[in-house]
mmCIF file of C-alpha atoms and ligand atoms in Angstrom:
data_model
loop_
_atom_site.group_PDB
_atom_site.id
_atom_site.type_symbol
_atom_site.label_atom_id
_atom_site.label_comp_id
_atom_site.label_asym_id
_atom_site.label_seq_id
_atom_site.Cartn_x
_atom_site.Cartn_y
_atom_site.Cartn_z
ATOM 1 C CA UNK A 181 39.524 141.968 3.224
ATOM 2 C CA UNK A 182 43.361 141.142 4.411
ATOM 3 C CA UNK A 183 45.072 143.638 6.319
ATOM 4 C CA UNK A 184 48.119 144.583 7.109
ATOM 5 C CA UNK A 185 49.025 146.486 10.699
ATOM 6 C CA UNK A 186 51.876 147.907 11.574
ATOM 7 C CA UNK A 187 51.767 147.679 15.585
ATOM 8 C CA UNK A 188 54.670 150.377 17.694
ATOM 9 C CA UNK A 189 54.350 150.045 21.709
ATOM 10 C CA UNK A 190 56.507 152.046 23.963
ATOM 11 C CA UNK A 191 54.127 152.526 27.155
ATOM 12 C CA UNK A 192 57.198 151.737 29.506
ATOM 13 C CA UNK A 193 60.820 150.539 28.601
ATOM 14 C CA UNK A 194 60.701 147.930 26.089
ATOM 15 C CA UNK A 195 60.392 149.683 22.339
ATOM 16 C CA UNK A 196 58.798 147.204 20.220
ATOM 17 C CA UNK A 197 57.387 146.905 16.577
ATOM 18 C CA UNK A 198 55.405 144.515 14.792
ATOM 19 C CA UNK A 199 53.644 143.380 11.964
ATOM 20 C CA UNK A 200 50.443 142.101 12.280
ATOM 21 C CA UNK A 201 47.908 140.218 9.015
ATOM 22 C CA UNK A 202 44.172 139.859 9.838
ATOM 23 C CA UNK A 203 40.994 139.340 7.746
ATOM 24 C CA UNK A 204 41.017 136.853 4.696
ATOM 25 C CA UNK A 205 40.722 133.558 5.303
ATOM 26 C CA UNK A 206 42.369 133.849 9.476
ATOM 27 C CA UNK A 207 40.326 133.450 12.154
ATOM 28 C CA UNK A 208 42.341 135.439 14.837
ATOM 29 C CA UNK A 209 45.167 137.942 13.416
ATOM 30 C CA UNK A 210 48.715 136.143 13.276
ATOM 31 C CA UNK A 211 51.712 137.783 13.760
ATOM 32 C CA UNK A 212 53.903 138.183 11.005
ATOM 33 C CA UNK A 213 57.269 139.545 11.919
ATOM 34 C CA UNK A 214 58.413 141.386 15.213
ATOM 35 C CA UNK A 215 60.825 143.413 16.810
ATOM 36 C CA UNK A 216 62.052 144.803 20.202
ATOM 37 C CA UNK A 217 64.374 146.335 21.713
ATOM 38 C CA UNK A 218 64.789 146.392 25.658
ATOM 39 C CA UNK A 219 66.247 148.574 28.355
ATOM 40 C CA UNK A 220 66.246 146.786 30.864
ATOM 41 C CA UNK A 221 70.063 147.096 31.215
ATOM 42 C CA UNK A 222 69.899 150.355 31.067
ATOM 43 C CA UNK A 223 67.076 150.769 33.912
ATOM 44 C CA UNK A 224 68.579 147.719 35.992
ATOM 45 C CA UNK A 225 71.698 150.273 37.553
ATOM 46 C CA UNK A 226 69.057 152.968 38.874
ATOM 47 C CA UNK A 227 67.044 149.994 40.538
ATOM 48 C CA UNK A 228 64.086 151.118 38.747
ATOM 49 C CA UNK A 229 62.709 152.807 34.985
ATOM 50 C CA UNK A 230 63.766 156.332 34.993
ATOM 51 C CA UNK A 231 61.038 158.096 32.928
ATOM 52 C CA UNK A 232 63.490 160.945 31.015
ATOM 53 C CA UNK A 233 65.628 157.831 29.856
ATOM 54 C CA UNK A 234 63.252 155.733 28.676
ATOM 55 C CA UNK A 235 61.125 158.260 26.782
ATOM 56 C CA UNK A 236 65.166 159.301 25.004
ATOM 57 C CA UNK A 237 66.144 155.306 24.055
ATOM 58 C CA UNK A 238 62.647 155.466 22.272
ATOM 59 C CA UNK A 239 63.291 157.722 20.154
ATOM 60 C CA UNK A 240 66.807 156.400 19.079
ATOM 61 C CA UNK A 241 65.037 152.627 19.155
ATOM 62 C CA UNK A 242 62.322 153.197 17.025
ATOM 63 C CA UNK A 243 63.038 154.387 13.492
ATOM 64 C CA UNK A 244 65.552 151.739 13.690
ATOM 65 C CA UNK A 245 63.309 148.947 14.374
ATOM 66 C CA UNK A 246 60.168 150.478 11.911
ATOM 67 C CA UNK A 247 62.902 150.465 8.974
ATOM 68 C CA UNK A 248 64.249 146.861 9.669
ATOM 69 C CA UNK A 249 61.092 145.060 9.956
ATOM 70 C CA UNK A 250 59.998 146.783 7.176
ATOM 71 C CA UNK A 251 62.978 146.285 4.927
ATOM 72 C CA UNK A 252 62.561 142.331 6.422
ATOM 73 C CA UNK A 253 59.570 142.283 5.067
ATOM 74 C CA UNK A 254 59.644 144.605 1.775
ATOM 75 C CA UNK A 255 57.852 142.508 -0.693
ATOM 76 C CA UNK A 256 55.213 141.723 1.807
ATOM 77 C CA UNK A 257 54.690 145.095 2.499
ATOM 78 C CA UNK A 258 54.813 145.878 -1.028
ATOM 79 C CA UNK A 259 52.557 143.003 -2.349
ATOM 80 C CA UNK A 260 50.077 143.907 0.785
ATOM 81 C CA UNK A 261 50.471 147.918 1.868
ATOM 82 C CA UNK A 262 50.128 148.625 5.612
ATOM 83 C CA UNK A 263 46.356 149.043 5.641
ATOM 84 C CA UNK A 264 46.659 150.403 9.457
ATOM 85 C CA UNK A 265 49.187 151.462 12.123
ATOM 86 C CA UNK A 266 48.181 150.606 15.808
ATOM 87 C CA UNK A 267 50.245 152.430 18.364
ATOM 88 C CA UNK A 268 49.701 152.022 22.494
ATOM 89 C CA UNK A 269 48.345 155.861 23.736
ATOM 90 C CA UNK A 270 48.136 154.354 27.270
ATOM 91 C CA UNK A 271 48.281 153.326 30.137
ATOM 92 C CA UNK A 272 51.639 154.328 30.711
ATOM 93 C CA UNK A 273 54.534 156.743 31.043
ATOM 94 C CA UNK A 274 53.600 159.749 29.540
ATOM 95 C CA UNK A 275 57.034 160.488 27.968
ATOM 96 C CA UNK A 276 57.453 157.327 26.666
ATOM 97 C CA UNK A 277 53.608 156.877 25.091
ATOM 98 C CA UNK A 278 54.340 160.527 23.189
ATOM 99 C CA UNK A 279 57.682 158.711 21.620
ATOM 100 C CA UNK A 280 55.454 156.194 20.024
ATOM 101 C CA UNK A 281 52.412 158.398 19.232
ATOM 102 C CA UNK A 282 54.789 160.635 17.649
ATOM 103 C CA UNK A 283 56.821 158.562 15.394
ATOM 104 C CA UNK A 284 53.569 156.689 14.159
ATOM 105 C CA UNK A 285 51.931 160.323 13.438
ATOM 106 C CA UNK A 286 54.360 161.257 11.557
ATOM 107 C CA UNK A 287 54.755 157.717 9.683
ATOM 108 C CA UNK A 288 51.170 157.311 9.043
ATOM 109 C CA UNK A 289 50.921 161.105 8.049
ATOM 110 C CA UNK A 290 54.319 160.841 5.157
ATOM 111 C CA UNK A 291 52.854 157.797 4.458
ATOM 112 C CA UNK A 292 48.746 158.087 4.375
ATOM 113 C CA UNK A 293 48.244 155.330 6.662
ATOM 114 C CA UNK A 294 45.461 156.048 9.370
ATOM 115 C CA UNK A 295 46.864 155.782 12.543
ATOM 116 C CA UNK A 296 44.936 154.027 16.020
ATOM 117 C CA UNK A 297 45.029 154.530 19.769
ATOM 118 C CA UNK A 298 45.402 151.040 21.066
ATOM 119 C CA UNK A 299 44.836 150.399 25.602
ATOM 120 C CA UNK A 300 48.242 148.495 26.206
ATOM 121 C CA UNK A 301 46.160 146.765 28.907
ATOM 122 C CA UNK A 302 43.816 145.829 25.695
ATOM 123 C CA UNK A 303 46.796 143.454 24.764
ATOM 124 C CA UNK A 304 47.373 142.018 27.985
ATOM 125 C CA UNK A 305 44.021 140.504 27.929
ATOM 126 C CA UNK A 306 43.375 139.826 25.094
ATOM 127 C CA UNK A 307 47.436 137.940 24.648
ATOM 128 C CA UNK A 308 46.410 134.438 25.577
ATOM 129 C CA UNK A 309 44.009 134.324 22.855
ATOM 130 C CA UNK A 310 47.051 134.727 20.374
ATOM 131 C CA UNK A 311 48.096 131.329 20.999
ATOM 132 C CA UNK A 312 45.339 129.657 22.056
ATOM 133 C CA UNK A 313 43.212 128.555 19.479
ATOM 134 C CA UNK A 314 40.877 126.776 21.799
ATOM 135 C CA UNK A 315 40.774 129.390 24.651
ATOM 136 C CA UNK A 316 37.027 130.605 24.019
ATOM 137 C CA UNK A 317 34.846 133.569 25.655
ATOM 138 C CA UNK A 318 33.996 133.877 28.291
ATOM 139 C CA UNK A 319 36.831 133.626 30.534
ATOM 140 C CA UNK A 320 38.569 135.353 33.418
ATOM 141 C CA UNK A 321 41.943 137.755 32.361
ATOM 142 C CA UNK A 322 44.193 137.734 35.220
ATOM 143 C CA UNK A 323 46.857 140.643 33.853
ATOM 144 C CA UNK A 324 49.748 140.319 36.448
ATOM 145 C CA UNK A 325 52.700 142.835 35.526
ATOM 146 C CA UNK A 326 54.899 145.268 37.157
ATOM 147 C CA UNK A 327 52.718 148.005 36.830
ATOM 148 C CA UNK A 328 49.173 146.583 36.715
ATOM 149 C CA UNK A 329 47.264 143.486 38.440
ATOM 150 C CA UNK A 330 43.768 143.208 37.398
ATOM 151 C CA UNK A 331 41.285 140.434 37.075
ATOM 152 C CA UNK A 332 38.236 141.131 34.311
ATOM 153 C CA UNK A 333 35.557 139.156 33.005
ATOM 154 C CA UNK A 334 36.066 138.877 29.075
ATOM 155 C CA UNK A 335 32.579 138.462 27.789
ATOM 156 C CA UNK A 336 33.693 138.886 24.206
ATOM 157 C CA UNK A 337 35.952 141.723 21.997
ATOM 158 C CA UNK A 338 35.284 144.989 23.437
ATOM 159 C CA UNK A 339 33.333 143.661 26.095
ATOM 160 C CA UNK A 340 35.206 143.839 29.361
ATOM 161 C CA UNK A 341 34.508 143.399 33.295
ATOM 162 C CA UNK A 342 36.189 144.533 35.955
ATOM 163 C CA UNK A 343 36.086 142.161 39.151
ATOM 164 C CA UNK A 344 39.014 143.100 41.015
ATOM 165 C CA UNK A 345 41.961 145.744 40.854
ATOM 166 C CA UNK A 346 44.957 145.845 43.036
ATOM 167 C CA UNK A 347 44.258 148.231 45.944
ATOM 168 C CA UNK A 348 47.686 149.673 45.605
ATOM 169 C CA UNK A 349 50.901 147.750 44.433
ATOM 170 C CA UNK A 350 51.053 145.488 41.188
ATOM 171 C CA UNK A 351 52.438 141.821 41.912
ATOM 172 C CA UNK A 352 55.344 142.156 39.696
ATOM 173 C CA UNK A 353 56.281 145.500 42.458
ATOM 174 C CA UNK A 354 55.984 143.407 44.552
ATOM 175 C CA UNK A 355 58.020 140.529 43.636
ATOM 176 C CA UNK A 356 60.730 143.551 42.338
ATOM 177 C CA UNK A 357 60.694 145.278 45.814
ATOM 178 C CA UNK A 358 60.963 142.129 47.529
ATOM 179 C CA UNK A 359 64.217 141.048 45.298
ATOM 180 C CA UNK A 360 65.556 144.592 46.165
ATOM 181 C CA UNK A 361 65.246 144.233 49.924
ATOM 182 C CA UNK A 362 67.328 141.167 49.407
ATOM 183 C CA UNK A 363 69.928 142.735 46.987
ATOM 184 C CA UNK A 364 68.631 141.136 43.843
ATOM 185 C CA UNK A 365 68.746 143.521 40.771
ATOM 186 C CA UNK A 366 66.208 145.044 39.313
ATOM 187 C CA UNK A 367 63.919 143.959 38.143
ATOM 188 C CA UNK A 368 64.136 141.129 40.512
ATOM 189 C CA UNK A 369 60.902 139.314 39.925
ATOM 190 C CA UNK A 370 62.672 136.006 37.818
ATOM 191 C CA UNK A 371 65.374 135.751 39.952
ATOM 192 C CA UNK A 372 63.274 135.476 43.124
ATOM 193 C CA UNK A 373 61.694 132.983 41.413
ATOM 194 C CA UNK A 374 64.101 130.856 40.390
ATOM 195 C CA UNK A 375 65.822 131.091 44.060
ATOM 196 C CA UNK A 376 62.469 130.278 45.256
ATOM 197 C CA UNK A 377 62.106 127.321 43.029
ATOM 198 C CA UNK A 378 65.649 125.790 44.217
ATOM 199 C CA UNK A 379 64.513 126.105 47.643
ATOM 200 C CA UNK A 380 61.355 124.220 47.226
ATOM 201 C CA UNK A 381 63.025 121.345 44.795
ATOM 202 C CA UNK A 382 65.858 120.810 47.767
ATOM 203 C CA UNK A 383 62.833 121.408 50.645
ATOM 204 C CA UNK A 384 59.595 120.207 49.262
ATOM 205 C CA UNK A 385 57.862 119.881 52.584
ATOM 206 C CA UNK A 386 59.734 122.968 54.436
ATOM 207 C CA UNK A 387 57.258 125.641 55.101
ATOM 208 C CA UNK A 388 58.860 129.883 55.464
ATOM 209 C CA UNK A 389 57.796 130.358 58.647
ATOM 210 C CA UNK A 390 60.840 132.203 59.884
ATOM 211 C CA UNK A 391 59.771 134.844 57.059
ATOM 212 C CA UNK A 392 55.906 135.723 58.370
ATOM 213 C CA UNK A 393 54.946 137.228 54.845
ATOM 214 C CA UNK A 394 51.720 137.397 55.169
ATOM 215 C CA UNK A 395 49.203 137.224 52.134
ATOM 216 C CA UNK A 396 46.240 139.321 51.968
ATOM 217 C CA UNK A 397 42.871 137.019 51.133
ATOM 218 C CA UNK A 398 40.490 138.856 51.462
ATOM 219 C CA UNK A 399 41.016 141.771 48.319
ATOM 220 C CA UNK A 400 43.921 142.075 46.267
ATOM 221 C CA UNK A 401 46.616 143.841 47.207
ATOM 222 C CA UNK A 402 50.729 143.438 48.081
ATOM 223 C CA UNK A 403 51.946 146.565 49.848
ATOM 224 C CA UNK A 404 51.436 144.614 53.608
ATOM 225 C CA UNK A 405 52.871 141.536 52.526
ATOM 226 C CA UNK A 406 56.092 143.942 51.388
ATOM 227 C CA UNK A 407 56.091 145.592 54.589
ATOM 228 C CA UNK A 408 55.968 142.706 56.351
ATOM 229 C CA UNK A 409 59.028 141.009 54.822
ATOM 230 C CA UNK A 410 60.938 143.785 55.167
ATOM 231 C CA UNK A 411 60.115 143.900 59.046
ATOM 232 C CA UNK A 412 60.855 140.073 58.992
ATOM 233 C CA UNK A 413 64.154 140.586 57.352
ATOM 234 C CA UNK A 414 65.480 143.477 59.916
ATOM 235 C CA UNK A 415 64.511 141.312 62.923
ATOM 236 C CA UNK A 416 66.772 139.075 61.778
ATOM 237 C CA UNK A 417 69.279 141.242 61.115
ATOM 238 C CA UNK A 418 68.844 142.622 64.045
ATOM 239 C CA UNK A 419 69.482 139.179 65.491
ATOM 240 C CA UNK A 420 72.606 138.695 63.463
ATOM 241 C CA UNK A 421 71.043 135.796 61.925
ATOM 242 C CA UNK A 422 72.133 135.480 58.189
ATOM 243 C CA UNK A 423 69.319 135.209 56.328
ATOM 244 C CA UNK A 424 68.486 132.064 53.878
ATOM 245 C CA UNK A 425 68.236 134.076 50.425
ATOM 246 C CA UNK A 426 66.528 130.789 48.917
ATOM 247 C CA UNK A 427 64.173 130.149 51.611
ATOM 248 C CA UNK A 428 63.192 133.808 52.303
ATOM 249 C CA UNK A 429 62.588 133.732 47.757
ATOM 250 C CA UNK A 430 60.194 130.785 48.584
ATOM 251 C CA UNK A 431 58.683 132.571 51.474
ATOM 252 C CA UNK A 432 57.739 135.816 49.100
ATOM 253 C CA UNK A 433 56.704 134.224 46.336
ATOM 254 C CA UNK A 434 54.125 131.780 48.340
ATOM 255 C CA UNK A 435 52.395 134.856 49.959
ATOM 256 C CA UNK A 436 52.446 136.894 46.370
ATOM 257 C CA UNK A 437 50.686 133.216 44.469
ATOM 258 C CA UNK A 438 48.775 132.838 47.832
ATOM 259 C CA UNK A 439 46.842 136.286 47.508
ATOM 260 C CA UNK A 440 46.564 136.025 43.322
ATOM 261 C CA UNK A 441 45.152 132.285 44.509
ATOM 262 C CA UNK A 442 42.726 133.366 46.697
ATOM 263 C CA UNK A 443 41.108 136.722 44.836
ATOM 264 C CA UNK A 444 41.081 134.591 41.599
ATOM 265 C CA UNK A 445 39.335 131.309 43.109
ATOM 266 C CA UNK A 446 36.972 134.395 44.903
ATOM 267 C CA UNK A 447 36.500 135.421 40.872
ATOM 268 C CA UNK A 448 36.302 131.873 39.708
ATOM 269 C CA UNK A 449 33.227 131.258 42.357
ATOM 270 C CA UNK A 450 31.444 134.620 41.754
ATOM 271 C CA UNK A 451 30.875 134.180 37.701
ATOM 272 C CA UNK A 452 31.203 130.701 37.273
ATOM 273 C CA UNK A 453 33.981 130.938 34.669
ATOM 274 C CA UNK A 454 36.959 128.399 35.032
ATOM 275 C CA UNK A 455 39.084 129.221 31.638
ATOM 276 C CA UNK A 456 41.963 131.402 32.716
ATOM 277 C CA UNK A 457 43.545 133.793 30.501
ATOM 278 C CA UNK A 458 47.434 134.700 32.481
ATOM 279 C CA UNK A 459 49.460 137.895 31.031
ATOM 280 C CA UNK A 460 51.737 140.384 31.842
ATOM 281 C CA UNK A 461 55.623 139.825 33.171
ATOM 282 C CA UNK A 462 54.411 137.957 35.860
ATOM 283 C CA UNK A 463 52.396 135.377 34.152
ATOM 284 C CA UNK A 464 55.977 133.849 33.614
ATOM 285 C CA UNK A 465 55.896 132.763 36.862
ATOM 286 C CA UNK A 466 56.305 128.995 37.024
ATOM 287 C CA UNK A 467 55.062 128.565 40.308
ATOM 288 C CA UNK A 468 51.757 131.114 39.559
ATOM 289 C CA UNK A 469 50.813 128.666 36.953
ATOM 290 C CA UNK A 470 50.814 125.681 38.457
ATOM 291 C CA UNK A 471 48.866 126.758 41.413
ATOM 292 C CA UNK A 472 46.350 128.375 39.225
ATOM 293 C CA UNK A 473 45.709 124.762 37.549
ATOM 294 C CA UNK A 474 43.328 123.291 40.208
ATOM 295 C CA UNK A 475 40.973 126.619 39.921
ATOM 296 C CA UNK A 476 40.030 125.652 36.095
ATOM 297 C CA UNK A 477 41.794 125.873 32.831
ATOM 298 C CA UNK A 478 44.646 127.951 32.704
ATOM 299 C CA UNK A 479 45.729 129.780 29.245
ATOM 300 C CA UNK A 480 48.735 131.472 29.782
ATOM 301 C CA UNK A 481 49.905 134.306 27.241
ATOM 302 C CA UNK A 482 53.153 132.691 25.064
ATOM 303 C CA UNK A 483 56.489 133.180 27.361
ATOM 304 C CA UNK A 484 57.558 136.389 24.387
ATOM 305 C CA UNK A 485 54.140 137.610 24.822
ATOM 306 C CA UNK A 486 54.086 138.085 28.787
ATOM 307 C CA UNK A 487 55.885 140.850 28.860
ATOM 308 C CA UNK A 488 55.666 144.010 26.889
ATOM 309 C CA UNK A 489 55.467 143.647 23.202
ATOM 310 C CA UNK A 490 53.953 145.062 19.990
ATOM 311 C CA UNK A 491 52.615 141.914 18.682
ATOM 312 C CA UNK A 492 49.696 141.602 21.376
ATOM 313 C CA UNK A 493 49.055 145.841 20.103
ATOM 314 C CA UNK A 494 48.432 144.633 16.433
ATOM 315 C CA UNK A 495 46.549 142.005 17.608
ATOM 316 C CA UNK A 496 43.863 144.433 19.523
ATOM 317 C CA UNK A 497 43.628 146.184 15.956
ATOM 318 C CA UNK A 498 43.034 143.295 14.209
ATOM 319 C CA UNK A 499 40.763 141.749 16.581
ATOM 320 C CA UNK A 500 38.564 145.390 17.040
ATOM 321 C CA UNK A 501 38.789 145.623 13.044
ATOM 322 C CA UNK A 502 38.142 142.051 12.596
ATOM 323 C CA UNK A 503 34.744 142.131 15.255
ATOM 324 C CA UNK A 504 33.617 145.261 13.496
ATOM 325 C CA UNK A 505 34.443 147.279 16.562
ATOM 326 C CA UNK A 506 35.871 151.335 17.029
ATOM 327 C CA UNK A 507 39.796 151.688 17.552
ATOM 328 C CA UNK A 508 40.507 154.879 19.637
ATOM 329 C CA UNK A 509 41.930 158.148 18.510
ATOM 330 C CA UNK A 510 45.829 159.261 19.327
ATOM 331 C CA UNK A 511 45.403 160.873 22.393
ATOM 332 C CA UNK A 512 47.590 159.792 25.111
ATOM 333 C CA UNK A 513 46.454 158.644 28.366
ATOM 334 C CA UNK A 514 48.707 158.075 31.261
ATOM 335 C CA UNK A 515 45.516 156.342 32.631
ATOM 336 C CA UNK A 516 43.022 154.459 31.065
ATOM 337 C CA UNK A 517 40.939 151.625 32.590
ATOM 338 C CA UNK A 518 40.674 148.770 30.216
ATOM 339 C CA UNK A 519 37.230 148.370 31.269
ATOM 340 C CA UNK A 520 36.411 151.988 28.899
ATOM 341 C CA UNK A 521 37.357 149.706 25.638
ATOM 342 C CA UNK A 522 33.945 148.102 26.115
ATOM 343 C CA UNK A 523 31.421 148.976 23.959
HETATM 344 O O1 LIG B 15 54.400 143.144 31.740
HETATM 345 P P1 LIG B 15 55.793 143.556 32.080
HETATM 346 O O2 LIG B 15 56.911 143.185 31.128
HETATM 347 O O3 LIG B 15 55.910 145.087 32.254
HETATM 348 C C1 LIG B 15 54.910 145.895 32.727
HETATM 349 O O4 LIG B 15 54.004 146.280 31.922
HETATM 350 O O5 LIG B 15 54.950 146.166 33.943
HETATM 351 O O6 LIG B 15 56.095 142.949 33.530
HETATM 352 C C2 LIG B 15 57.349 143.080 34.158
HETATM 353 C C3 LIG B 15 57.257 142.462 35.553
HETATM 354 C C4 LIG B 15 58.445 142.786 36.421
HETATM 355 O O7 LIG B 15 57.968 143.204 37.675
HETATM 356 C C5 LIG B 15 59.189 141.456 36.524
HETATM 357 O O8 LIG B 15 59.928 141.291 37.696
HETATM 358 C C6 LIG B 15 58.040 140.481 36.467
HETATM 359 O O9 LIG B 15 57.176 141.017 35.470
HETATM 360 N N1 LIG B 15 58.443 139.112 36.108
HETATM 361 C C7 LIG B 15 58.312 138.049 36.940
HETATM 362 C C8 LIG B 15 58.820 136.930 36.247
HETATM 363 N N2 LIG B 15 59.242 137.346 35.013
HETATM 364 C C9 LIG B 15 58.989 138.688 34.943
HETATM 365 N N3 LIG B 15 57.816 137.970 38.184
HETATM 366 C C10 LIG B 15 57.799 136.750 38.753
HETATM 367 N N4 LIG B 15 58.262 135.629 38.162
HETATM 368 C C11 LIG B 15 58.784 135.666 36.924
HETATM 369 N N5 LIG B 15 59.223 134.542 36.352
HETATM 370 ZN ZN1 LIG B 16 52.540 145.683 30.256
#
């Protein structure tokens, strides 16, 4: 049986749509058509999402994006009918989830489409598989973003481990806070690394030490490493010595790959598993995935698929639908371990 999903995601500030076809003769969904529409812009002058706004640019986004992609695609959508609409109910920002929930309830409802609860976090792991034909189970999800770093065990569709969740800040905060403390807008995390990159290229053998950003090893987690960069920056202002933007990039970024390094080789070594599924914003990171190559093989989610999207929602549907597994009512959940989609 072929279906047709419509996917909506709007857990944070991107407002996305998407079309998704699984069943018939496809082995994995594919994604037909998608949309989105960030707000990044917007955010970037408070330094940070501000919850009221984003929730507000939802609701002006989305009908706007639903009716193009589906005008795009009328005579698909007319040969086919939208069998399903997958929308993300959480983790997230709770004004911003409703916008979504909403609009698809009321869609699916004019329109007698059933309507699913989808974990955005769902998508995030299960991202690299959209591209990689030959990325097989099981194998390690590494889901590095700005609000979430998590490493799982993915035994199969709905059948999730958790090995390790960040004791407080997400890497992607942490590469954001660190661009902040250095005047780079938010959010900051591909500019630090492209400063960090320049320094390395002109520097390959230079080490930071003039930064002492100091990686935790031994669990995951970011918030010393911030502190201590900040403290390391003030001492040298307090020194009057300028500080080397590039260098002190380099100097971040190491300690932020160092400690993703070291608690995914700890994962790597405790089940055995070398593939590598990357996701989230910070799975962009150039310098994250080349480190990561000597711990196995490394499957990183497609560049357009790293960060927030629809595409990777529909693609949960179609994966639960096409494994015969449960898709989750409508309620929304600000929090919701990815681990409960097991089962
Ligand atoms: O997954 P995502 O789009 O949103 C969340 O669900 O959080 O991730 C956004 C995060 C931001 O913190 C951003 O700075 C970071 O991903 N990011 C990067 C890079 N590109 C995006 N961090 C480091 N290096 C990059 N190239
Ligand atoms: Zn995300």
């Amino acid at each position: 049986m072929n279906n047709l999903i419509l996917a909506i995601e709007t857990s944070c500030d991107e407002s996305a749509v998407a079309l998704i076809s699984c069943g018939g003769t496809n082995i994995r969904p594919s994604v037909v058509s998608e949309k989105i529409a960030s707000q990044i812009a917007l955010h970037a002058q408070y330094g940070g999402v501000v919850p009221e706004l984003a929730a507000r640019e939802h609701l002006t986004a989305l009908p706007t994006l639903v009716s193009a992609i589906l005008s795009e695609q009328s005579n698909l959508v007319e040969d086919r009918k939208l069998s399903a609409i997958a929308v993300t109910c959480g983790p997230g920002l709770k004004g911003s989830l409703l916008m979504g929930v909403n609009f698809a309830k009321g869609f699916g409802l004019a329109n007698e489409i059933p309507v699913y609860g989808i974990n955005h976090i769902e998508g995030h792991l299960l991202s690299p598989l959209m591209s990689h034909a030959r990325l097989e189970f099981p194998y390690l999800a590494v889901i590095v973003s700005g609000g979430h770093t998590e490493i799982l065990e993915v035994r199969g569709v709905a059948d999730y481990h958790l090995i390790e969740r960040t004791a407080d800040d997400a890497a992607g905060e942490a590469f954001d806070k660190s661009a902040a403390l250095m005047g780079v807008q938010y959010p900051g995390g591909a500019e630090l690394s492209r400063n960090a990159e320049q320094y390395r290229q002109l520097n390959p053998d230079a080490d930071c030490e003039s930064y002492r950003v100091s990686a935790s090893k031994s669990q995951l987690s970011f918030s010393g490493l911030k502190t201590s960069f900040r403290v390391a920056l003030d001492k040298l202002k307090r020194a009057n010595v300028e500080v080397d933007v590039n260098r002190a990039c380099a100097a971040v970024e190491s300690a932020i790959v160092d400690t993703l390094y070291a608690r995914i080789r700890a994962a790597c070594s405790a089940t055995g598993i070398s593939r590598i599924g990357l996701s989230g914003g910070v799975a962009a990171n150039t310098y994250l995935r080349s480190r990561l190559c000597d711990l196995g093989e490394v499957f990183p989610a497609e560049h357009k698929w790293c960060g927030d999207n629809a595409a990777m929602i529909g693609f949960v549907a179609g994966m639960r639908i096409t494994h015969g597994f449960s898709l989750a009512d409508t309620t929304i959940r600000a929090r919701w371990p990815v681990e409960e989609m097991s089962g």
